[in-house]
Coordinates of N, CA and C and ligand atoms in Angstrom, one line a residue:
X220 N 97.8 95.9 67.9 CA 97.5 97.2 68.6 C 98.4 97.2 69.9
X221 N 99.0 98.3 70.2 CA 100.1 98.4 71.1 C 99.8 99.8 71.7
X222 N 99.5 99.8 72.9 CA 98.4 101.6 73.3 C 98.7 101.2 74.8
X223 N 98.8 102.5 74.9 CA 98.7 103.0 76.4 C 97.4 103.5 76.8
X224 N 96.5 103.3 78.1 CA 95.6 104.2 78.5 C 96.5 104.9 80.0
X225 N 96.2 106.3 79.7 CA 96.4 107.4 80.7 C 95.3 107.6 81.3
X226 N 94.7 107.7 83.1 CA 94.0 108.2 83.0 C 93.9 108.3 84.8
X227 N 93.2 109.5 85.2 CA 93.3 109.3 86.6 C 92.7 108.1 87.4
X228 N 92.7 107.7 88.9 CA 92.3 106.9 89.6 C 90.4 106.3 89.1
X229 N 89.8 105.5 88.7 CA 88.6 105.8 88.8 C 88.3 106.7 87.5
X230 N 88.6 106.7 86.3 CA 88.9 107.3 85.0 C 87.9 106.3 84.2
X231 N 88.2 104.9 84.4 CA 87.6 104.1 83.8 C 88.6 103.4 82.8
X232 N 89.9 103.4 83.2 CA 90.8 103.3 82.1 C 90.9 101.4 82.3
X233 N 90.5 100.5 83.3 CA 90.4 99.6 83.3 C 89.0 98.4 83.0
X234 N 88.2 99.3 83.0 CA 87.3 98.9 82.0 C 86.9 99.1 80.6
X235 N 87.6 99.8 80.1 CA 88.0 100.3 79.0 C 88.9 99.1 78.5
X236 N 90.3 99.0 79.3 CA 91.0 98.2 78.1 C 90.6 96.7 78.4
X237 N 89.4 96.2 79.0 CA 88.7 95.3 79.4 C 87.7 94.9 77.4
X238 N 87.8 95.8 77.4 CA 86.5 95.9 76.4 C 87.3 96.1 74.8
X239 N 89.0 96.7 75.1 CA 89.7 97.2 73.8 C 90.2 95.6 73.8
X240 N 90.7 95.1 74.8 CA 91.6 94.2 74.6 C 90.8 92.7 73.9
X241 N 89.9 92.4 74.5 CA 88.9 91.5 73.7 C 88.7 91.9 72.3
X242 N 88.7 93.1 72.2 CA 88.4 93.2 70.6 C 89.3 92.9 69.6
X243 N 90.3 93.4 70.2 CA 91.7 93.7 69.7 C 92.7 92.2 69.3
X244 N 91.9 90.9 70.9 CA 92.9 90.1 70.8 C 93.9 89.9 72.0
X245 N 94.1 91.1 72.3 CA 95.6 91.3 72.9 C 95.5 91.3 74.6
X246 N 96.4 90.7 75.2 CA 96.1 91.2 76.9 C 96.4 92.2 77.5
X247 N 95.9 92.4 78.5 CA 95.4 94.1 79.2 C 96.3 93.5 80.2
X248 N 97.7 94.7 80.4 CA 98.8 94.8 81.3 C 98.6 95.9 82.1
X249 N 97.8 95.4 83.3 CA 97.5 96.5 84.6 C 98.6 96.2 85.1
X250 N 99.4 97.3 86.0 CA 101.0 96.9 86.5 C 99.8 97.3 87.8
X251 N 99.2 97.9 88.6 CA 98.1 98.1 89.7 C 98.0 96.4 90.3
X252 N 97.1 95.8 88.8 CA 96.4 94.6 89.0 C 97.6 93.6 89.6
X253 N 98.9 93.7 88.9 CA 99.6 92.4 89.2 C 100.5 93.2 90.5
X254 N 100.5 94.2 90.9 CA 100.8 94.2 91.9 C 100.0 93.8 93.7
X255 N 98.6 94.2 92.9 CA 97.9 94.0 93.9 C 98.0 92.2 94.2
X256 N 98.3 91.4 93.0 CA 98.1 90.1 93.1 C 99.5 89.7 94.2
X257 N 100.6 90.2 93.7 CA 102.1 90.2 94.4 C 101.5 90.3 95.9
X258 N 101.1 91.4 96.1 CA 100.7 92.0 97.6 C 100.0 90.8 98.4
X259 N 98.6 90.2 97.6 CA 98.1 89.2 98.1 C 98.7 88.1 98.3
X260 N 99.6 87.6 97.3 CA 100.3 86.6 97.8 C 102.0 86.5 98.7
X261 N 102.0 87.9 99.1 CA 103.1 88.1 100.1 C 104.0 87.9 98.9
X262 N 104.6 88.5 98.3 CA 105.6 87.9 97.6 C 106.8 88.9 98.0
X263 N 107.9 88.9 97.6 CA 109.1 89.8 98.4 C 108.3 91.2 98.0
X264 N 108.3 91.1 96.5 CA 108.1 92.2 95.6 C 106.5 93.0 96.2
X265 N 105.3 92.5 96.6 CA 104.0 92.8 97.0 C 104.8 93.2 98.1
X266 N 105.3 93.0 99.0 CA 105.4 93.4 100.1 C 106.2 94.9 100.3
X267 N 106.9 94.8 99.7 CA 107.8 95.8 99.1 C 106.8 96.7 98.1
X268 N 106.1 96.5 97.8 CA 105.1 97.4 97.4 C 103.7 98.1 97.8
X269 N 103.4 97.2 99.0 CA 102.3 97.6 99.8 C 102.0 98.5 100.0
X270 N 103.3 99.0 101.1 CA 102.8 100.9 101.8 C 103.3 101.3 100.6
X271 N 103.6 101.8 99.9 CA 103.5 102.6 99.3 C 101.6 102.5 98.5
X272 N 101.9 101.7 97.9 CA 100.2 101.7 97.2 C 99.2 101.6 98.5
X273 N 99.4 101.6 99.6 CA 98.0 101.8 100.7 C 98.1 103.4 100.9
X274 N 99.5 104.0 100.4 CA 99.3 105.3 100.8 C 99.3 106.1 99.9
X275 N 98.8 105.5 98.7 CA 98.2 106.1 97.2 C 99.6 107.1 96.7
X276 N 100.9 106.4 97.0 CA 102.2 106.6 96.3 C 102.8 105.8 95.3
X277 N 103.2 106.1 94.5 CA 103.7 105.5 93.2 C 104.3 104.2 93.7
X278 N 104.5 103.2 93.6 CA 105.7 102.2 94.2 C 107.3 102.9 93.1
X279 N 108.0 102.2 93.6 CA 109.5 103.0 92.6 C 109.8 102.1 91.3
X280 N 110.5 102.9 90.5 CA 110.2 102.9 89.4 C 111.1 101.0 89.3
X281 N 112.1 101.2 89.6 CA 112.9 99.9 89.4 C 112.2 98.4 89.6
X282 N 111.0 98.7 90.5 CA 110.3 97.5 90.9 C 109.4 97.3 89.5
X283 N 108.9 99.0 89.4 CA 107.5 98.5 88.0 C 108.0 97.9 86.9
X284 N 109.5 98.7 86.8 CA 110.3 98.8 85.0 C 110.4 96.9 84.8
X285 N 110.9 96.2 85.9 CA 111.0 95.2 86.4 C 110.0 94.3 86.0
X286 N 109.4 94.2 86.4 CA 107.6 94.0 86.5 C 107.1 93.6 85.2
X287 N 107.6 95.0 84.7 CA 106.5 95.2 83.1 C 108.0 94.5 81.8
X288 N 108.8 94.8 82.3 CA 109.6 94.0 81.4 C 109.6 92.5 81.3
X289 N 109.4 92.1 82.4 CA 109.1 90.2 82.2 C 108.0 90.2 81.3
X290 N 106.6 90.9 81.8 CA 105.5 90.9 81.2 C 105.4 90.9 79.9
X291 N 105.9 92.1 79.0 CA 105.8 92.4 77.7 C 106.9 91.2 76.6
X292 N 107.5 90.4 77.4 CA 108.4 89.5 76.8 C 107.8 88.1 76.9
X293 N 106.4 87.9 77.4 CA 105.5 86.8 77.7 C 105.2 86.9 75.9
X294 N 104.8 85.4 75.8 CA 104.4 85.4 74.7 C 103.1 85.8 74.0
X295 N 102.1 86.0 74.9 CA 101.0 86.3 74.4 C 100.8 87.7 74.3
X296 N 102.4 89.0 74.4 CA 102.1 90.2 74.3 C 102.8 90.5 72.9
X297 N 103.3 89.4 72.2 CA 103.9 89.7 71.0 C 103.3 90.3 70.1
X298 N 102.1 90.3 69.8 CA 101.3 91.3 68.8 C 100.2 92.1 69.2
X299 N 100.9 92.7 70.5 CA 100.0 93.5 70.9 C 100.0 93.4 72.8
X300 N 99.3 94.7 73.1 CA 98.9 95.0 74.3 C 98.5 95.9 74.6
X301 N 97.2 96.0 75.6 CA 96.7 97.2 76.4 C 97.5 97.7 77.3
X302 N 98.3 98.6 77.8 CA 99.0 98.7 79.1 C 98.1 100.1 79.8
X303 N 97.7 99.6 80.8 CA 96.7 100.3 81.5 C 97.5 100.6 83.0
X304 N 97.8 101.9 83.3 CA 98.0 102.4 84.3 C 99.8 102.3 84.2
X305 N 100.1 101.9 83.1 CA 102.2 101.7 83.1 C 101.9 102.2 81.4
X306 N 103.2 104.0 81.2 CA 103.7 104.1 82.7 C 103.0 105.2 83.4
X307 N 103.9 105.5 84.2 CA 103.2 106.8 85.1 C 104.3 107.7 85.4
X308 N 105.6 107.6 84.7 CA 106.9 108.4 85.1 C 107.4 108.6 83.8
X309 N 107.8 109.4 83.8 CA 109.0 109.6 82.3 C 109.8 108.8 82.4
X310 N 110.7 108.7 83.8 CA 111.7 107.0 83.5 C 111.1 105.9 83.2
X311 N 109.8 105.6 83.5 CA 109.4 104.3 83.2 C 109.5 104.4 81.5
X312 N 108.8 105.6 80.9 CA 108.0 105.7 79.3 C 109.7 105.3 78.5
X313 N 110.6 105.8 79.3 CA 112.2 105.9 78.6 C 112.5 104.3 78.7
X314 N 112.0 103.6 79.9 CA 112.2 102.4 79.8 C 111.0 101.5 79.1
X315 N 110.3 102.0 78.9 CA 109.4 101.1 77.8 C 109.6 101.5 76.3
X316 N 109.6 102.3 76.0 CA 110.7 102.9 74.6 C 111.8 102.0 74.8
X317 N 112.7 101.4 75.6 CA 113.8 100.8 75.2 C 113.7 99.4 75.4
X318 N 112.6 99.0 75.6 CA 112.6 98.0 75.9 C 111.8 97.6 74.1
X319 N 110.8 98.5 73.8 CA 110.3 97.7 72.9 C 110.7 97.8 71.9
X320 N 111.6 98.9 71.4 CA 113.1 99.0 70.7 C 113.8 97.5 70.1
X321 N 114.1 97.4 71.5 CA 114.9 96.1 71.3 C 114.1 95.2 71.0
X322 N 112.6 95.2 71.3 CA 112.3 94.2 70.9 C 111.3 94.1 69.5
X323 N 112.0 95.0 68.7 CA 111.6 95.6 67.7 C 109.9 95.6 67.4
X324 N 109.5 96.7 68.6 CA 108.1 97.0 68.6 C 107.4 98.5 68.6
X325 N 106.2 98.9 68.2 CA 106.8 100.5 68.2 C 104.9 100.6 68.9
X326 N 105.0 101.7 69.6 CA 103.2 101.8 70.3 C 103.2 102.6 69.2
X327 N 101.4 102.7 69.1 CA 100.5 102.9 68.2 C 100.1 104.1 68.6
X328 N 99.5 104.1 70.2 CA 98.8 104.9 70.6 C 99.0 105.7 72.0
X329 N 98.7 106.3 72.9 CA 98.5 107.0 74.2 C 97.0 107.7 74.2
X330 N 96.2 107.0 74.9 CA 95.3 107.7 75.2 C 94.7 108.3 76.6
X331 N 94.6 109.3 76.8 CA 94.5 109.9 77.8 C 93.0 109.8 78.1
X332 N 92.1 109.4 78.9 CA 90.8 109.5 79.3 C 90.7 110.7 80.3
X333 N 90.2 111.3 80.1 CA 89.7 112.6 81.0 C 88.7 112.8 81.6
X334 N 88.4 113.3 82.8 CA 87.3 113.3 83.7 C 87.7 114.3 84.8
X335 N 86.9 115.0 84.9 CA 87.1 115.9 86.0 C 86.9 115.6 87.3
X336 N 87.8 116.0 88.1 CA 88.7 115.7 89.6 C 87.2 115.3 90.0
X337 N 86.0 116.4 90.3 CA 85.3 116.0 91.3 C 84.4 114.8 91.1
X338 N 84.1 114.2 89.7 CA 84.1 112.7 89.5 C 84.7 111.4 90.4
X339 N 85.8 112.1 90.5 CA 86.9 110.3 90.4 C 86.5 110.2 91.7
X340 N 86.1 111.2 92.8 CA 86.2 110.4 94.4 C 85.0 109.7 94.8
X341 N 84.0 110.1 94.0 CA 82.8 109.8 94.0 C 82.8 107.9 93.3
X342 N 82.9 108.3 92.0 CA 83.0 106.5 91.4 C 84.4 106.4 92.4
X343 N 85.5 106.5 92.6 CA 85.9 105.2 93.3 C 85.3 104.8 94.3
X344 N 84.8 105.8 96.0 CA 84.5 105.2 96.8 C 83.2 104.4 96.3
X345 N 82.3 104.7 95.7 CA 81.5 103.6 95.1 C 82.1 102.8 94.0
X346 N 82.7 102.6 93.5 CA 83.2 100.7 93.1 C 83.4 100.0 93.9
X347 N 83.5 98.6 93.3 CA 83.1 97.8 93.8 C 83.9 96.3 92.2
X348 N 84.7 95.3 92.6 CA 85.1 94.6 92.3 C 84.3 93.2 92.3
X349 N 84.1 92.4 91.8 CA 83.7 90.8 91.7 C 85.3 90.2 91.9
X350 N 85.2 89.5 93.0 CA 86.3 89.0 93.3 C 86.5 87.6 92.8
X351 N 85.8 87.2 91.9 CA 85.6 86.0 91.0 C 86.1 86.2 89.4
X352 N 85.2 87.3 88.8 CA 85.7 87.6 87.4 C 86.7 88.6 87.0
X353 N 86.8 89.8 88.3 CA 87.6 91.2 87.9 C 86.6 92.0 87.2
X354 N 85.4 91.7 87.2 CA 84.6 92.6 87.1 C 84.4 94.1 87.9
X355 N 84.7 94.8 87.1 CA 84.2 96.4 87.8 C 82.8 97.5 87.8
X356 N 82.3 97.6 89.0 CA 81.1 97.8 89.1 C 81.2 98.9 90.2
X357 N 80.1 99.8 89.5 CA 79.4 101.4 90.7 C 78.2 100.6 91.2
X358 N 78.1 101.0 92.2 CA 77.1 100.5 93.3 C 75.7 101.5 92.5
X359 N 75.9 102.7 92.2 CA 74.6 103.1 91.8 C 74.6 103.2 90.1
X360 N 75.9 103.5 89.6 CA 75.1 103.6 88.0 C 75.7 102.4 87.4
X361 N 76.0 101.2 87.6 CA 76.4 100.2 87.1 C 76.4 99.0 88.1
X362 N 74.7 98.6 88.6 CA 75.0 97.9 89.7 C 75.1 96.1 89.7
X363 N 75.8 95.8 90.7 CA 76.5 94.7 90.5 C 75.5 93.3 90.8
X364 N 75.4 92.0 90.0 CA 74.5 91.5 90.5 C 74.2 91.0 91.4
X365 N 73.4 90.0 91.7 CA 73.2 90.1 93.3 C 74.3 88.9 94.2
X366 N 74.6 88.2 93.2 CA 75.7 86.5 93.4 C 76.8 87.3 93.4
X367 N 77.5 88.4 93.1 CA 78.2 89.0 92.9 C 79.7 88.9 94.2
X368 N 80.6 88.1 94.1 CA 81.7 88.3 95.2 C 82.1 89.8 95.1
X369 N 81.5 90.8 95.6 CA 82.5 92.1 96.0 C 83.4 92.7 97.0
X370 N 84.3 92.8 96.2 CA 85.2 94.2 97.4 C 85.6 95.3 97.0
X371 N 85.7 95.8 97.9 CA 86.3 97.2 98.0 C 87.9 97.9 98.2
X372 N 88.5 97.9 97.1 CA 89.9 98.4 97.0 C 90.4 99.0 98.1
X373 N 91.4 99.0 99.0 CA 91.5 99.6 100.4 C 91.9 100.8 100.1
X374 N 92.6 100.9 98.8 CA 92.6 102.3 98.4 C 92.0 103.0 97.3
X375 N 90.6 102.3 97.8 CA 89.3 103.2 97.2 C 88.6 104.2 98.1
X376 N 89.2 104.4 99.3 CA 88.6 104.6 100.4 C 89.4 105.8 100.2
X377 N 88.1 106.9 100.3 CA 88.3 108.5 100.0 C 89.7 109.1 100.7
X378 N 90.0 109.1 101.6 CA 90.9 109.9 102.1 C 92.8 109.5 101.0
X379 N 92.3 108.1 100.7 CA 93.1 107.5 99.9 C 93.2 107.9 98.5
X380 N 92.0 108.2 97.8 CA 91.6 108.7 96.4 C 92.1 109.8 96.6
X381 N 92.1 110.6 97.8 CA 92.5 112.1 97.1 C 94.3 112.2 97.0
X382 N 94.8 111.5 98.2 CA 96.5 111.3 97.8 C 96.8 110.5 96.4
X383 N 95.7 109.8 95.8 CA 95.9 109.0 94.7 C 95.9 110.1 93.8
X384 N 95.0 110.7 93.7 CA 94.7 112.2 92.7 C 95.5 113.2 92.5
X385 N 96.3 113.4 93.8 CA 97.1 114.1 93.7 C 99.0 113.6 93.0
X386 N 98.6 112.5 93.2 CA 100.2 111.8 92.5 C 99.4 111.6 90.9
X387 N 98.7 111.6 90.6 CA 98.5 111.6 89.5 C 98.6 112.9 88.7
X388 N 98.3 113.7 89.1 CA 98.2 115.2 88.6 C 100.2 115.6 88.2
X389 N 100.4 115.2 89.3 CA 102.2 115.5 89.0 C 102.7 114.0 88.2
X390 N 101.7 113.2 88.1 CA 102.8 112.0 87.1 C 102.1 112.9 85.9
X391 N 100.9 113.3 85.4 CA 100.6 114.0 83.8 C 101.5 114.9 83.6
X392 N 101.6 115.9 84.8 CA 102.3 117.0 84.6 C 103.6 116.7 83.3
X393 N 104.3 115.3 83.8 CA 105.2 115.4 83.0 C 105.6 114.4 81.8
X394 N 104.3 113.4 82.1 CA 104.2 112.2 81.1 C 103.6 112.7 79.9
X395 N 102.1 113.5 79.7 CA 101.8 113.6 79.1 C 102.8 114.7 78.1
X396 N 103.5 115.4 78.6 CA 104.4 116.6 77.5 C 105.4 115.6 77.0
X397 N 105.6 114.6 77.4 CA 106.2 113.7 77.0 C 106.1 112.8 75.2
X398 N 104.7 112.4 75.8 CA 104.2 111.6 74.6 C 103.6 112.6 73.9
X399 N 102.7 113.3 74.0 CA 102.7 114.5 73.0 C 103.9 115.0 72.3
X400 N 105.0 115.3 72.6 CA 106.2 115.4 71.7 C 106.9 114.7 70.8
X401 N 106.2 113.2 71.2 CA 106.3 111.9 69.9 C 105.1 112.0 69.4
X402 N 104.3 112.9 69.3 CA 103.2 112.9 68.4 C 102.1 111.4 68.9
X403 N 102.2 111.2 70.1 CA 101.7 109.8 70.3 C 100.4 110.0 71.4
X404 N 100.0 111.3 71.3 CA 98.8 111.5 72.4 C 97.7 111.9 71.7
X405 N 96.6 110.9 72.3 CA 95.6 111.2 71.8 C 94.3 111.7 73.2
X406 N 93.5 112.4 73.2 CA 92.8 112.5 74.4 C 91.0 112.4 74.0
X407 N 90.6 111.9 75.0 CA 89.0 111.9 74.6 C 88.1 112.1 76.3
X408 N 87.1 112.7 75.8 CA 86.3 112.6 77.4 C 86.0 111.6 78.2
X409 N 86.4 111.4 79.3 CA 85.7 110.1 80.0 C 84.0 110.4 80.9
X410 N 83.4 111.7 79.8 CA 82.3 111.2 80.9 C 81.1 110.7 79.8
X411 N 80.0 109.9 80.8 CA 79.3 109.1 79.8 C 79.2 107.8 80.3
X412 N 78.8 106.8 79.3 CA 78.5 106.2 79.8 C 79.5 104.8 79.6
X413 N 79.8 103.5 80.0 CA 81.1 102.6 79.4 C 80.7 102.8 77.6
X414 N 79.6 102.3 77.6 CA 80.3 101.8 75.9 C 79.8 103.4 75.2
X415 N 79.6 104.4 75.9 CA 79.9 105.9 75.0 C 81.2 106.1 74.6
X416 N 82.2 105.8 75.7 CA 83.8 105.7 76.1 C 84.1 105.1 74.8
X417 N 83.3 104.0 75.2 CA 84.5 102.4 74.3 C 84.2 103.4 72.7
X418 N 83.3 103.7 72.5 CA 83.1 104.1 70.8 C 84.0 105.6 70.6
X419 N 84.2 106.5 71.6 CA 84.8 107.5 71.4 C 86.4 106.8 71.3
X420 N 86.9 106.2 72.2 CA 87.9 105.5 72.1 C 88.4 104.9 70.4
X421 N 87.3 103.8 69.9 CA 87.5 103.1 69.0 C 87.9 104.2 67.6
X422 N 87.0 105.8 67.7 CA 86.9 106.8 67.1 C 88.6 107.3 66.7
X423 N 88.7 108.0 68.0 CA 89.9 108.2 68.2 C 91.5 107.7 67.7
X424 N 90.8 106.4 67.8 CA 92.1 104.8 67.4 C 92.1 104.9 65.7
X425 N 90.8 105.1 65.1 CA 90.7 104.8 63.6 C 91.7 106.2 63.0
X426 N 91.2 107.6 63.7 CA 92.0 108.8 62.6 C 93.3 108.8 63.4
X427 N 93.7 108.1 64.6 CA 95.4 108.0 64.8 C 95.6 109.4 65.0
Ligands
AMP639 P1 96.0 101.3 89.9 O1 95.3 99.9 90.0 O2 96.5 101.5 88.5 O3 95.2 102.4 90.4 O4 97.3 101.1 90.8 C1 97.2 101.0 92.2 C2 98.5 101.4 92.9 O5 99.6 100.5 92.4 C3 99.0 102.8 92.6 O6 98.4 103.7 93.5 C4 100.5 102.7 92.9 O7 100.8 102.6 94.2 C5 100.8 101.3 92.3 N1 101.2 101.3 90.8 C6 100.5 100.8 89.8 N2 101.1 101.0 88.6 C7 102.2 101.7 88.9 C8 103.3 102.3 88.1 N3 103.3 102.2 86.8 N4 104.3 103.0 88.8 C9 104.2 103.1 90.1 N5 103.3 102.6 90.9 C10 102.3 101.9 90.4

């Protein structure tokens, strides 16, 4: 399995490929996750990516293309991967098309999770992280246990969700006409509940 999830901020697209990629086998490539890790550990590249992701802007494309190309050449993405949140640009998708070309690999899928705008600001400012497992948790419809290490994404914090929302809206604009033109988009509701998702998802995956 070789699939992309699309989906806005707070979509659910990372608990989702939480739940595909176990099934599947395969690891779940958040380019978000490993940058936030970069960021933590000061690395040239985290730092170089910071303001931009505190101010809910895309980081540039050369850093991600970067990024996700080491990744996908790790050995445990060879038969497979979730890529959750990459890409988010047409140059990126041109550079993952060429990359997996060469590495004689072809995606299966694009799935687009959908949820309407006035959703996402609401679940992000309520998630909430385990800073132990990577667990993701809503403070009211999915509450976290009580041992639970949580935090709160600095740019989960509303004024930040809505600049995140809004760069999202112009990365579909022109991603998704993209992969729909390779016949490679598939779309399903994101509202509901996780495992309504996971089954509409799995639905979706079987008629291709
Ligand atoms: P996410 O965890 O997917 O919501 O990503 C968090 C932040 O990381 C985004 O708001 C961007 O600043 C940055 N980011 C993650 N993935 C990408 C990407 N593919 N291209 C550019 N920026 C990204």
């Amino acid at each position: 399995m070789r699939m992309i999830l699309v989906g806005a901020p707070a979509s659910g697209k990372g608990t989702q490929a939480k739940v595909l990629c176990e099934r599947f086998s395969v690891p779940q490539i958040a380019t978000g996750d490993m940058l936030r890790a970069a960021k933590a550990e000061r690395t040239e590249l985290g730092l170089k990516a910071a303001s931009y992701m505190d101010a809910g802007e895309l980081v540039p494309d050369e850093v991600v293309i970067g990024l996700i190309e080491r990744r996908l050449q790790g050995a445990d993405a060879a038969n497979g991967f979730v890529l959750d949140g990459y890409p988010r640009t047409v140059a990126q998708a041109e550079a993952l098309g060429e990359l997996l070309e060469r590495l004689g690999q072809r995606l299966d899928a694009v799935v687009q999770i959908e949820v309407p705008r006035e959703m996402l600001v609401e679940r992000a400012v309520q998630r909430r992280t385990d800073k132990r497992t990577g667990q993701i948790y809503h403070l009211k419809y999915n509450p976290p246990p009580p041992d639970a290490e949580l935090e709160h994404r600095v740019d989960d914090r509303e004024e930040t969700v809505v600049a995140r929302l809004e760069t999202y809206e112009k990365m579909t604009a022109a991603l998704l006409p993209y992969y729909e033109g390779k016949g490679l988009l598939l779309r399903i509701d994101g509202v509901g509940t996780p495992s309504e998702i996971t089954e509409r998802l799995l639905r979706v995956l079987r008629k291709g």
